[in-house]
Amino acid sequence: MNFQNRTAIVTGGTSGIGESTVRQLLEKGATVLVLGRNAEKGKQLEALGNCKFYSCDVADPASIESVCSKILEAHPTIDILVNNAGMSLDGTVESLTLEEWNRIFAVNVTSIYLMSKYIVPAMRKNGYGRIINIGSTAGTVGAWGLHAYSATKGAVIQLSKSMAAEYAKEGILVNCLCPGGTMTPLMEGIGANDLDDFAKLFPIGRLAQPDEIARTIVFLASEEASFMAGSTVLVDGGFTCI
Ligand SMILES: NC(=O)c1ccc[n+]([C@@H]2O[C@H](COP(=O)([O-])OP(=O)(O)OC[C@H]3O[C@@H](n4cnc5c(N)ncnc54)[C@H](O)[C@@H]3O)[C@@H](O)[C@H]2O)c1
């Protein structure tokens, strides 16, 4: 896989799965535009070369619009969009506040709609694009105590299919990658014993490292994935097969 002359945007690219994706795309020759909130990490990634950090709060539509406009001015051709930024939130329909519910939908779903709204027209002009939206196993099966999170990820899967159907003919291939439990900052706050118990739910017997998820994101972003559109790709250590 060679990404020379390809420009990629990765949201939430300063940690976890997003950061691994940024690093792997850079290693393979892409120019990578990182959207996120951690400017210090952004600088470290910029130091790798061919990388530019843009401060962006994806929960804020104005922030997305202004960053996309800056990006398109500097890079009229965008080949790859990885909609990775996301948050998790414990809670049931009874315990979640409306504010929490709206917040997680803004971060996990509306940000994908808005990023795509601004970037797809540039891809259409060029007749080429790869969009990888990050879902979750929690969007394919129910999840105890994660009602809003699993609802957002179900929405990401369905949005990805509709976008794929819309744009595949124009050379823009949209797929949704659903990771299983992965050792990233999203897992912070879960105690070691609980993590061990969680890992037992995976037939593979452990949680993933972010690089293991990023490798499949990079594949979907490449020309190797030339016949994939609207797929829900589970990289979950077998979690959903039992
Ligand atoms: N870690 C897992 O077990 C797991 C499992 C399934 C799906 N996912 C999904 O993978 C994606 C990446 O998560 P991760 O596990 O690498 O965790 P992470 O916390 O390291 O990454 C999430 C990134 O999104 C960014 N982000 C969150 N809210 C933002 C906002 N308002 N504005 C800008 N950036 C924002 C964070 O700063 C962070 O960089 C998420 O969409 C997550 O839902 C993770």
Short mmCIF file of N, CA and C in Angstrom, two decimals, residues 13-14 34 37-48 51-54:
data_model
loop_
_atom_site.label_atom_id
_atom_site.label_comp_id
_atom_site.label_asym_id
_atom_site.label_seq_id
_atom_site.Cartn_x
_atom_site.Cartn_y
_atom_site.Cartn_z
N GLY A 13 -7.31 12.53 15.88
CA GLY A 13 -6.08 11.83 15.50
C GLY A 13 -4.93 11.97 16.47
N THR A 14 -5.17 12.51 17.67
CA THR A 14 -4.04 12.72 18.58
C THR A 14 -3.94 11.65 19.67
N VAL A 34 -4.52 16.33 10.72
CA VAL A 34 -5.05 15.77 11.97
C VAL A 34 -5.97 16.78 12.64
N ARG A 37 -8.01 17.97 19.67
CA ARG A 37 -8.02 18.99 20.72
C ARG A 37 -6.69 19.11 21.45
N ASN A 38 -5.77 18.16 21.20
CA ASN A 38 -4.52 18.14 21.94
C ASN A 38 -3.39 18.74 21.08
N ALA A 39 -3.19 20.07 21.25
CA ALA A 39 -2.24 20.78 20.39
C ALA A 39 -0.81 20.28 20.59
N GLU A 40 -0.49 19.91 21.82
CA GLU A 40 0.88 19.44 22.10
C GLU A 40 1.17 18.16 21.31
N LYS A 41 0.23 17.21 21.37
CA LYS A 41 0.39 15.97 20.59
C LYS A 41 0.37 16.29 19.10
N GLY A 42 -0.45 17.27 18.73
CA GLY A 42 -0.50 17.70 17.33
C GLY A 42 0.87 18.14 16.85
N LYS A 43 1.59 18.90 17.70
CA LYS A 43 2.94 19.37 17.33
C LYS A 43 3.88 18.19 17.15
N GLN A 44 3.77 17.21 18.05
CA GLN A 44 4.65 16.03 17.95
C GLN A 44 4.41 15.30 16.63
N LEU A 45 3.14 15.21 16.24
CA LEU A 45 2.83 14.51 14.98
C LEU A 45 3.32 15.34 13.79
N GLU A 46 3.17 16.67 13.88
CA GLU A 46 3.66 17.53 12.79
C GLU A 46 5.16 17.34 12.59
N ALA A 47 5.88 17.11 13.70
CA ALA A 47 7.34 16.96 13.62
C ALA A 47 7.73 15.73 12.81
N LEU A 48 6.80 14.81 12.60
CA LEU A 48 7.11 13.62 11.80
C LEU A 48 7.21 13.96 10.31
N CYS A 51 2.62 16.39 7.91
CA CYS A 51 1.48 16.31 8.82
C CYS A 51 1.14 17.70 9.31
N LYS A 52 -0.16 18.01 9.36
CA LYS A 52 -0.57 19.33 9.87
C LYS A 52 -1.70 19.11 10.86
N PHE A 53 -1.56 19.76 12.01
CA PHE A 53 -2.58 19.65 13.06
C PHE A 53 -3.54 20.84 12.99
N TYR A 54 -4.82 20.56 13.08
CA TYR A 54 -5.85 21.61 13.15
C TYR A 54 -6.63 21.42 14.44
#
